[in-house]
CSV table of C-alpha atoms and ligand atoms in Angstrom, one decimal:
chain,number,residue,atom,x,y,z
A,1,LEU,CA,0.0,0.0,0.0
A,2,ALA,CA,2.8,2.4,1.0
A,3,ALA,CA,4.0,3.0,-2.6
A,4,PHE,CA,5.7,6.3,-3.4
A,5,THR,CA,6.7,7.5,-6.9
A,6,ALA,CA,9.7,9.6,-7.9
A,7,PRO,CA,10.3,12.5,-8.1
A,8,TYR,CA,9.3,14.0,-4.8
A,9,ASP,CA,8.2,10.6,-3.4
A,10,ARG,CA,4.6,11.2,-4.3
A,11,PRO,CA,2.1,8.9,-2.5
A,12,GLY,CA,0.5,6.3,-4.8
A,13,TYR,CA,-3.3,6.4,-5.5
A,14,ALA,CA,-4.1,3.5,-3.1
A,15,LEU,CA,-2.2,5.1,-0.2
A,16,PHE,CA,-3.9,8.4,-0.8
A,17,GLN,CA,-7.4,6.7,-0.9
A,18,ALA,CA,-6.6,4.8,2.3
A,19,HIS,CA,-5.5,8.1,4.0
A,20,CYS,CA,-8.7,9.8,2.9
A,21,GLN,CA,-10.9,6.9,4.1
A,22,ARG,CA,-9.1,7.0,7.4
A,23,LEU,CA,-9.7,10.8,7.8
A,24,ILE,CA,-13.4,10.3,6.9
A,25,ALA,CA,-13.8,7.6,9.5
A,26,ASP,CA,-11.9,9.4,12.2
A,27,ALA,CA,-14.0,12.6,11.8
A,28,GLU,CA,-17.2,10.5,11.4
A,29,LEU,CA,-18.0,12.4,8.3
A,30,GLU,CA,-20.4,9.8,7.0
A,31,ARG,CA,-22.7,10.4,10.0
A,32,ARG,CA,-22.5,14.2,9.5
A,33,HIS,CA,-22.9,14.2,5.7
A,34,VAL,CA,-26.2,15.7,4.5
A,35,ARG,CA,-26.6,14.8,0.8
A,36,GLN,CA,-28.5,17.8,-0.7
A,37,ARG,CA,-27.9,20.6,-3.2
A,38,ALA,CA,-27.6,24.1,-1.9
A,39,VAL,CA,-30.0,26.3,-3.9
A,40,GLY,CA,-30.1,29.5,-1.8
A,41,LEU,CA,-28.4,31.4,1.0
A,42,ALA,CA,-29.9,34.0,3.4
A,43,PRO,CA,-28.6,35.7,6.6
A,44,LEU,CA,-30.3,35.2,9.9
A,45,GLY,CA,-28.7,38.1,11.7
A,46,GLU,CA,-27.1,36.9,15.0
A,47,ARG,CA,-28.1,33.4,14.3
A,48,GLY,CA,-25.9,33.0,11.2
A,49,TRP,CA,-27.2,31.8,7.8
A,50,ARG,CA,-29.9,29.6,6.3
A,51,VAL,CA,-28.8,27.4,3.4
A,52,GLU,CA,-31.8,26.5,1.3
A,53,THR,CA,-31.6,23.0,-0.2
A,54,SER,CA,-33.6,21.0,-2.6
A,55,GLU,CA,-35.2,19.3,0.5
A,56,GLY,CA,-35.6,22.1,3.0
A,57,GLY,CA,-33.4,24.6,4.9
A,58,LEU,CA,-30.3,24.2,7.1
A,59,GLU,CA,-29.5,26.8,9.6
A,60,ALA,CA,-26.1,27.4,11.2
A,61,ARG,CA,-24.1,30.1,13.0
A,62,ARG,CA,-21.3,29.6,10.6
A,63,VAL,CA,-21.5,28.5,7.0
A,64,LEU,CA,-18.4,27.6,4.9
A,65,LEU,CA,-18.8,27.6,1.1
A,66,ALA,CA,-16.3,25.0,-0.3
A,67,LEU,CA,-17.6,24.7,-3.8
A,68,GLY,CA,-15.0,23.4,-6.3
A,69,LEU,CA,-14.8,23.7,-10.1
A,70,SER,CA,-15.4,20.0,-10.6
A,71,GLU,CA,-19.0,20.5,-11.9
A,72,GLN,CA,-17.8,23.0,-14.6
A,73,PRO,CA,-16.1,21.1,-17.4
A,74,ALA,CA,-14.8,23.6,-20.0
A,75,TRP,CA,-16.3,23.0,-23.4
A,76,PRO,CA,-14.9,24.8,-26.5
A,77,ASP,CA,-17.7,26.4,-28.5
A,78,TRP,CA,-17.2,24.1,-31.5
A,79,ALA,CA,-17.5,21.1,-29.2
A,80,ARG,CA,-20.7,22.4,-27.7
A,81,ARG,CA,-22.2,22.6,-31.2
A,82,LEU,CA,-21.2,19.0,-31.9
A,83,ARG,CA,-22.9,17.9,-28.7
A,84,ALA,CA,-26.0,19.8,-29.6
A,85,GLU,CA,-26.0,18.0,-33.0
A,86,GLY,CA,-25.8,14.7,-31.2
A,87,GLY,CA,-22.2,14.0,-32.2
A,88,PRO,CA,-20.1,11.4,-30.2
A,89,VAL,CA,-18.3,13.8,-28.0
A,90,ARG,CA,-17.8,13.7,-24.2
A,91,HIS,CA,-15.8,15.6,-21.6
A,92,VAL,CA,-13.5,13.6,-19.3
A,93,PHE,CA,-14.8,15.6,-16.4
A,94,ASP,CA,-18.5,14.9,-17.1
A,95,SER,CA,-19.9,13.3,-13.9
A,96,ASP,CA,-20.9,10.1,-15.8
A,97,PHE,CA,-17.6,9.7,-17.6
A,98,HIS,CA,-15.7,6.5,-16.8
A,99,THR,CA,-12.8,5.2,-18.9
A,100,ALA,CA,-13.5,1.6,-18.1
A,101,THR,CA,-17.1,1.7,-19.4
A,102,LEU,CA,-16.3,3.6,-22.6
A,103,PRO,CA,-17.7,1.6,-25.6
A,104,ALA,CA,-15.1,0.3,-28.1
A,105,TRP,CA,-14.1,2.8,-30.8
A,106,ARG,CA,-12.7,2.8,-34.3
A,107,ARG,CA,-10.6,6.0,-33.8
A,108,ALA,CA,-10.7,7.8,-30.5
A,109,VAL,CA,-9.5,11.4,-30.5
A,110,VAL,CA,-8.4,12.9,-27.2
A,111,PHE,CA,-8.4,16.7,-27.4
A,112,GLY,CA,-6.3,18.6,-24.9
A,113,GLY,CA,-2.8,19.8,-24.1
A,114,GLY,CA,-2.3,18.9,-20.5
A,115,ILE,CA,-1.7,16.0,-18.2
A,116,THR,CA,-5.3,14.8,-18.3
A,117,ALA,CA,-5.3,14.5,-22.1
A,118,ALA,CA,-1.9,12.8,-22.0
A,119,GLN,CA,-2.9,10.3,-19.3
A,120,LEU,CA,-6.3,9.5,-20.9
A,121,ALA,CA,-4.6,8.9,-24.3
A,122,LEU,CA,-2.1,6.6,-22.7
A,123,THR,CA,-4.8,4.7,-20.8
A,124,LEU,CA,-7.0,4.2,-23.9
A,125,SER,CA,-4.0,3.1,-25.9
A,126,VAL,CA,-3.5,0.1,-23.6
A,127,ARG,CA,-7.1,-0.9,-24.5
A,128,GLN,CA,-6.8,-0.3,-28.2
A,129,PRO,CA,-3.2,0.3,-29.2
A,130,GLY,CA,-2.9,2.3,-32.4
A,131,ALA,CA,-6.5,3.5,-32.4
A,132,VAL,CA,-6.0,6.7,-30.3
A,133,THR,CA,-5.0,10.2,-31.5
A,134,LEU,CA,-3.8,12.7,-29.0
A,135,LEU,CA,-4.7,16.1,-30.5
A,136,MET,CA,-2.9,18.9,-28.6
A,137,PRO,CA,-3.8,22.5,-29.3
A,138,HIS,CA,-0.3,23.7,-28.3
A,139,PRO,CA,3.2,22.2,-27.9
A,140,ALA,CA,3.7,20.3,-24.7
A,141,ARG,CA,4.3,22.6,-21.7
A,142,VAL,CA,6.4,20.6,-19.3
A,143,HIS,CA,6.1,21.6,-15.6
A,144,GLN,CA,6.3,19.4,-12.6
A,145,PHE,CA,3.6,21.3,-10.7
A,146,ASP,CA,0.5,23.3,-11.5
A,147,SER,CA,2.3,26.4,-10.2
A,148,ASP,CA,5.8,27.1,-8.7
A,149,PRO,CA,6.1,25.4,-5.3
A,150,GLY,CA,7.2,28.9,-4.0
A,151,TRP,CA,3.4,29.7,-3.9
A,152,LEU,CA,3.1,27.3,-1.0
A,153,GLY,CA,5.1,29.6,1.2
A,154,PRO,CA,6.4,33.1,1.6
A,155,LYS,CA,8.7,33.0,-1.5
A,156,CYS,CA,5.8,33.9,-3.8
A,157,MET,CA,3.0,34.6,-1.3
A,158,ARG,CA,4.8,37.6,0.3
A,159,ALA,CA,4.2,39.8,-2.8
A,160,PHE,CA,0.7,38.4,-3.2
A,161,ASP,CA,-0.2,39.2,0.4
A,162,ALA,CA,1.2,42.7,0.0
A,163,GLU,CA,-0.8,43.4,-3.1
A,164,PRO,CA,-3.9,45.4,-2.2
A,165,SER,CA,-5.6,45.3,-5.6
A,166,VAL,CA,-7.8,42.2,-6.3
A,167,VAL,CA,-7.4,42.9,-10.0
A,168,ALA,CA,-3.6,42.6,-9.7
A,169,ARG,CA,-4.0,39.5,-7.5
A,170,ARG,CA,-6.1,37.9,-10.2
A,171,GLN,CA,-3.5,38.7,-12.8
A,172,MET,CA,-0.8,37.1,-10.5
A,173,ILE,CA,-2.9,34.0,-10.1
A,174,ARG,CA,-3.3,33.8,-13.9
A,175,GLU,CA,0.4,34.1,-14.6
A,176,ALA,CA,1.4,31.7,-11.8
A,177,ARG,CA,-0.7,28.8,-13.1
A,178,HIS,CA,0.8,26.4,-15.7
A,179,ARG,CA,-2.5,25.7,-17.5
A,180,GLY,CA,-2.4,22.8,-19.8
A,181,SER,CA,0.9,21.5,-18.6
A,182,MET,CA,2.3,18.0,-17.8
A,183,PRO,CA,5.2,16.7,-15.8
A,184,LEU,CA,8.3,15.4,-17.5
A,185,ASP,CA,7.6,11.7,-16.9
A,186,VAL,CA,4.2,11.9,-18.6
A,187,HIS,CA,5.7,13.8,-21.5
A,188,ARG,CA,8.3,11.1,-21.9
A,189,ASP,CA,5.5,8.5,-21.8
A,190,ILE,CA,3.5,10.1,-24.6
A,191,ARG,CA,6.7,10.5,-26.7
A,192,ARG,CA,7.5,6.9,-26.3
A,193,ALA,CA,3.9,5.8,-27.0
A,194,ALA,CA,3.9,7.9,-30.2
A,195,ARG,CA,7.3,6.5,-31.3
A,196,TYR,CA,6.0,2.9,-30.9
A,197,GLY,CA,2.7,3.7,-32.7
A,198,GLU,CA,0.6,3.1,-29.6
A,199,ILE,CA,-0.9,6.6,-30.0
A,200,GLN,CA,-0.8,9.1,-32.9
A,201,ARG,CA,0.2,12.6,-31.6
A,202,LEU,CA,-0.8,15.7,-33.4
A,203,GLU,CA,-0.4,19.4,-32.6
A,204,ALA,CA,-3.1,21.6,-34.1
A,205,ARG,CA,-6.1,23.6,-33.3
A,206,VAL,CA,-9.6,22.8,-34.5
A,207,ALA,CA,-10.7,25.2,-37.3
A,208,ALA,CA,-14.0,23.6,-38.0
A,209,ALA,CA,-16.0,20.6,-36.9
A,210,ALA,CA,-19.2,18.8,-38.1
A,211,VAL,CA,-21.2,15.6,-37.4
A,212,THR,CA,-21.3,13.4,-40.5
A,213,ASN,CA,-23.0,10.0,-40.6
A,214,GLY,CA,-22.8,9.8,-36.8
A,215,ASP,CA,-19.0,10.5,-36.8
A,216,ILE,CA,-17.2,13.7,-36.1
A,217,ARG,CA,-15.1,15.3,-38.8
A,218,LEU,CA,-12.5,17.8,-37.5
A,219,VAL,CA,-10.8,20.2,-39.8
A,220,LEU,CA,-7.5,21.3,-38.3
A,221,ASP,CA,-5.8,24.7,-38.6
A,222,ASN,CA,-2.9,23.0,-40.4
A,223,GLY,CA,-5.3,21.9,-43.2
A,224,ASP,CA,-5.4,18.2,-42.0
A,225,CYS,CA,-8.7,16.4,-41.3
A,226,LEU,CA,-9.6,13.8,-38.7
A,227,THR,CA,-12.6,11.6,-38.4
A,228,THR,CA,-13.6,10.1,-35.1
A,229,ASP,CA,-16.4,8.0,-33.6
A,230,SER,CA,-15.3,9.0,-30.1
A,231,LEU,CA,-14.1,12.6,-29.4
A,232,LEU,CA,-13.0,13.0,-25.8
A,233,LEU,CA,-12.3,16.4,-24.4
A,234,ALA,CA,-9.7,17.0,-21.8
A,235,THR,CA,-10.0,20.8,-21.9
A,236,GLY,CA,-10.0,21.4,-18.2
A,237,LEU,CA,-12.4,23.2,-16.0
A,238,ASP,CA,-14.2,26.5,-16.6
A,239,ALA,CA,-12.6,29.1,-14.3
A,240,ARG,CA,-15.7,31.1,-13.8
A,241,ARG,CA,-16.8,31.5,-10.1
A,242,PRO,CA,-18.5,28.3,-9.0
A,243,GLY,CA,-22.0,28.3,-7.4
A,244,GLY,CA,-24.0,29.5,-10.4
A,245,ASP,CA,-27.4,31.2,-10.2
A,246,TRP,CA,-28.2,30.7,-6.5
A,247,LEU,CA,-24.8,32.2,-5.4
A,248,ASP,CA,-25.3,35.1,-8.0
A,249,ALA,CA,-28.6,35.8,-6.3
A,250,ALA,CA,-27.2,35.7,-2.8
A,251,ILE,CA,-24.3,38.0,-3.8
A,252,ALA,CA,-26.8,40.5,-5.2
A,253,ALA,CA,-29.3,40.2,-2.4
A,254,TRP,CA,-26.9,40.4,0.5
A,255,ALA,CA,-24.3,42.7,-1.1
A,256,LEU,CA,-21.5,40.2,-0.7
A,257,PRO,CA,-18.3,41.9,-2.0
A,258,THR,CA,-16.8,40.5,-5.2
A,259,ALA,CA,-13.9,41.4,-7.4
A,260,PRO,CA,-14.3,42.3,-11.1
A,261,CYS,CA,-13.5,38.6,-11.9
A,262,GLY,CA,-16.7,37.7,-9.9
A,263,TYR,CA,-14.8,35.9,-7.1
A,264,PRO,CA,-15.3,36.8,-3.4
A,265,VAL,CA,-13.3,39.5,-1.7
A,266,VAL,CA,-12.7,38.0,1.8
A,267,SER,CA,-10.8,38.8,4.9
A,268,ARG,CA,-7.5,37.1,5.8
A,269,ALA,CA,-9.6,34.8,8.0
A,270,LEU,CA,-11.5,33.9,4.8
A,271,ARG,CA,-14.6,35.6,6.1
A,272,TRP,CA,-17.0,36.9,3.4
A,273,ALA,CA,-19.6,38.3,5.7
A,274,ARG,CA,-20.4,37.8,9.3
A,275,GLY,CA,-20.7,34.0,9.8
A,276,LEU,CA,-20.0,33.3,6.1
A,277,TYR,CA,-16.6,31.8,5.1
A,278,VAL,CA,-15.1,30.4,1.9
A,279,MET,CA,-12.4,27.9,0.9
A,280,GLY,CA,-11.2,26.2,-2.4
A,281,PRO,CA,-11.4,28.3,-5.5
A,282,LEU,CA,-13.8,30.8,-3.8
A,283,ALA,CA,-10.8,31.8,-1.6
A,284,GLU,CA,-8.2,32.2,-4.3
A,285,LEU,CA,-8.0,36.0,-4.1
A,286,GLU,CA,-6.8,35.5,-0.6
A,287,LEU,CA,-4.9,32.2,-0.7
A,288,GLY,CA,-3.3,32.6,-4.1
A,289,PRO,CA,-3.0,30.0,-7.0
A,290,THR,CA,-2.8,26.9,-4.7
A,291,ALA,CA,-6.3,27.7,-3.2
A,292,ARG,CA,-7.9,25.0,-5.4
A,293,ASN,CA,-5.5,22.2,-4.4
A,294,ILE,CA,-5.0,20.1,-1.4
A,295,ALA,CA,-2.2,22.4,-0.2
A,296,GLY,CA,-4.7,25.3,-0.5
A,297,ALA,CA,-7.3,23.4,1.5
A,298,ARG,CA,-4.7,23.0,4.3
A,299,LYS,CA,-3.9,26.7,4.2
A,300,ALA,CA,-7.6,27.5,4.4
A,301,ALA,CA,-8.2,25.1,7.3
A,302,ASP,CA,-5.3,26.7,9.2
A,303,ARG,CA,-6.7,30.2,8.7
A,304,LEU,CA,-10.2,29.1,9.6
A,305,ALA,CA,-9.0,27.4,12.8
A,306,GLN,CA,-6.9,30.4,13.7
A,307,GLY,CA,-9.9,32.7,13.2
A,308,ALA,CA,-12.2,30.5,15.3
A,309,GLU,CA,-9.5,30.4,18.0
A,310,ARG,CA,-9.2,34.2,18.0
A,311,GLN,CA,-13.0,34.6,18.3
A,312,ARG,CA,-13.0,32.1,21.2
A,313,ALA,CA,-10.2,34.0,23.0
A,314,LYS,CA,-12.1,37.3,22.5
A,315,ARG,CA,-15.3,35.8,23.9
A,316,GLN,CA,-13.5,34.4,26.9
A,317,ALA,CA,-11.8,37.8,27.5
A,318,ALA,CA,-15.1,39.6,27.4
A,319,ALA,CA,-16.8,37.1,29.7
B,401,LIG,C1,-7.6,15.6,-12.9
B,401,LIG,C2,-7.3,16.3,-11.7
B,401,LIG,C3,-6.3,16.0,-10.9
B,401,LIG,C4,-6.0,16.7,-9.7
B,401,LIG,N1,-4.9,16.4,-9.0
B,401,LIG,C5,-4.6,17.1,-7.9
B,401,LIG,C6,-3.4,16.7,-7.1
B,401,LIG,O1,-2.7,15.8,-7.4
B,401,LIG,N2,-3.2,17.4,-6.0
B,401,LIG,C7,-4.0,18.5,-5.6
B,401,LIG,O2,-3.7,19.1,-4.6
B,401,LIG,N3,-5.1,18.8,-6.3
B,401,LIG,C8,-5.4,18.2,-7.5
B,401,LIG,N4,-6.4,18.5,-8.2
B,401,LIG,C9,-7.2,19.7,-7.8
B,401,LIG,C10,-8.4,19.1,-7.1
B,401,LIG,O3,-9.6,19.5,-7.8
B,401,LIG,C11,-8.5,19.5,-5.6
B,401,LIG,O4,-7.3,19.2,-4.9
B,401,LIG,C12,-9.6,18.9,-4.9
B,401,LIG,O5,-10.3,17.9,-5.5
B,401,LIG,C13,-10.6,20.1,-4.7
B,401,LIG,O6,-11.5,19.7,-3.8
B,401,LIG,P1,-12.7,20.6,-3.4
B,401,LIG,O7,-13.5,19.9,-2.4
B,401,LIG,O8,-12.2,22.0,-3.2
B,401,LIG,O9,-13.5,20.7,-4.8
B,401,LIG,P2,-14.4,19.6,-5.6
B,401,LIG,O10,-13.7,18.3,-5.6
B,401,LIG,O11,-14.7,20.2,-6.9
B,401,LIG,O12,-15.7,19.4,-4.6
B,401,LIG,C14,-16.7,20.4,-4.6
B,401,LIG,C15,-17.9,19.7,-4.1
B,401,LIG,O13,-18.9,20.7,-4.0
B,401,LIG,C16,-20.1,20.1,-4.4
B,401,LIG,N5,-21.1,21.2,-4.8
B,401,LIG,C17,-21.0,22.2,-5.7
B,401,LIG,N6,-22.1,22.9,-5.7
B,401,LIG,C18,-22.9,22.4,-4.8
B,401,LIG,C19,-24.2,22.8,-4.3
B,401,LIG,N7,-24.9,23.8,-4.8
B,401,LIG,N8,-24.8,22.1,-3.3
B,401,LIG,C20,-24.1,21.0,-2.7
B,401,LIG,N9,-22.8,20.6,-3.1
B,401,LIG,C21,-22.3,21.3,-4.1
B,401,LIG,C22,-19.7,19.4,-5.7
B,401,LIG,O14,-20.7,18.4,-6.0
B,401,LIG,C23,-18.4,18.7,-5.1
B,401,LIG,O15,-18.7,17.5,-4.5
B,401,LIG,C24,-6.8,17.8,-9.4
B,401,LIG,C25,-7.9,18.1,-10.1
B,401,LIG,C26,-8.1,17.4,-11.3
B,401,LIG,C27,-9.3,17.8,-12.1
């Protein structure tokens, strides 16, 4: 179980899963887990907030919004049109997408330039070697991490923390992220797979796309054409603020402060309003580019715990 992978001795998948299961059990999260969709948010004054759900309301003195981007797969416009026409196109981050249950294909095309596209193409090529094309819209961007590890600590965060403008902070986050990148070992794997004919690797953008006789025909910007009966998008997640309509309505109704990019402007303690807190992507203007990752979740948890501790100390001092 305790398998680690070079470089950086990364924990293997099974170990990570076991660790998560252990945390869930220790904190008895199953017992506390309410499975409902939040559809509204309203303040209750001193009593905190009421979260409307599809099956009634939940009231709490403190509410923490920890919405991720996982429900927002990014679809290029041309792919949306193909989907609307009933073409065989799917996004790897669709909730019902499972590689193992993908029906057999004649020619699968994986579209994307980052680690997810590369790993998906490699996985599929094991099932049907030689019948997978990895279509990358840009040359490989090789980076070991999503962003410089300096963002985990003061090396990069000092300047971010000192920056008062949320517009400038957004720009710093944008520049820090290595979007559509892959680590060196994965890059080596796709080069090897292409050399041995297990995958076909192309670098081009899609200039036009159409559904013809149930297949998809892609015209590439280098003039080439590709026909596929299984187009798989690995085009990442849409970076717009998560939450959608109900959060838009709450922001408007309760004057919750947001930056021009739409994301919350929160205090150092991740407080958006009295009794209302954020973490994950919603906290990125405060936590920086790692906010969406596990490291960011740890930073957020530390700040929330420190904030709660300060409030407790204040209450005790006042008593
Ligand atoms: C392919 C891939 C690989 C990654 N690898 C790493 C990695 O190696 N290391 C790392 O640190 N990070 C990695 N990440 C980033 C990863 O997304 C985060 O680390 C982590 O999963 C984020 O967790 P989260 O809880 O913030 O967000 P999510 O996992 O997106 O969870 C948000 C949850 O909120 C729920 N939700 C949303 N709206 C509502 C609503 N209205 N009502 C109720 N529930 C709602 C969603 O259903 C979801 O369950 C990876 C991401 C991807 C896509």
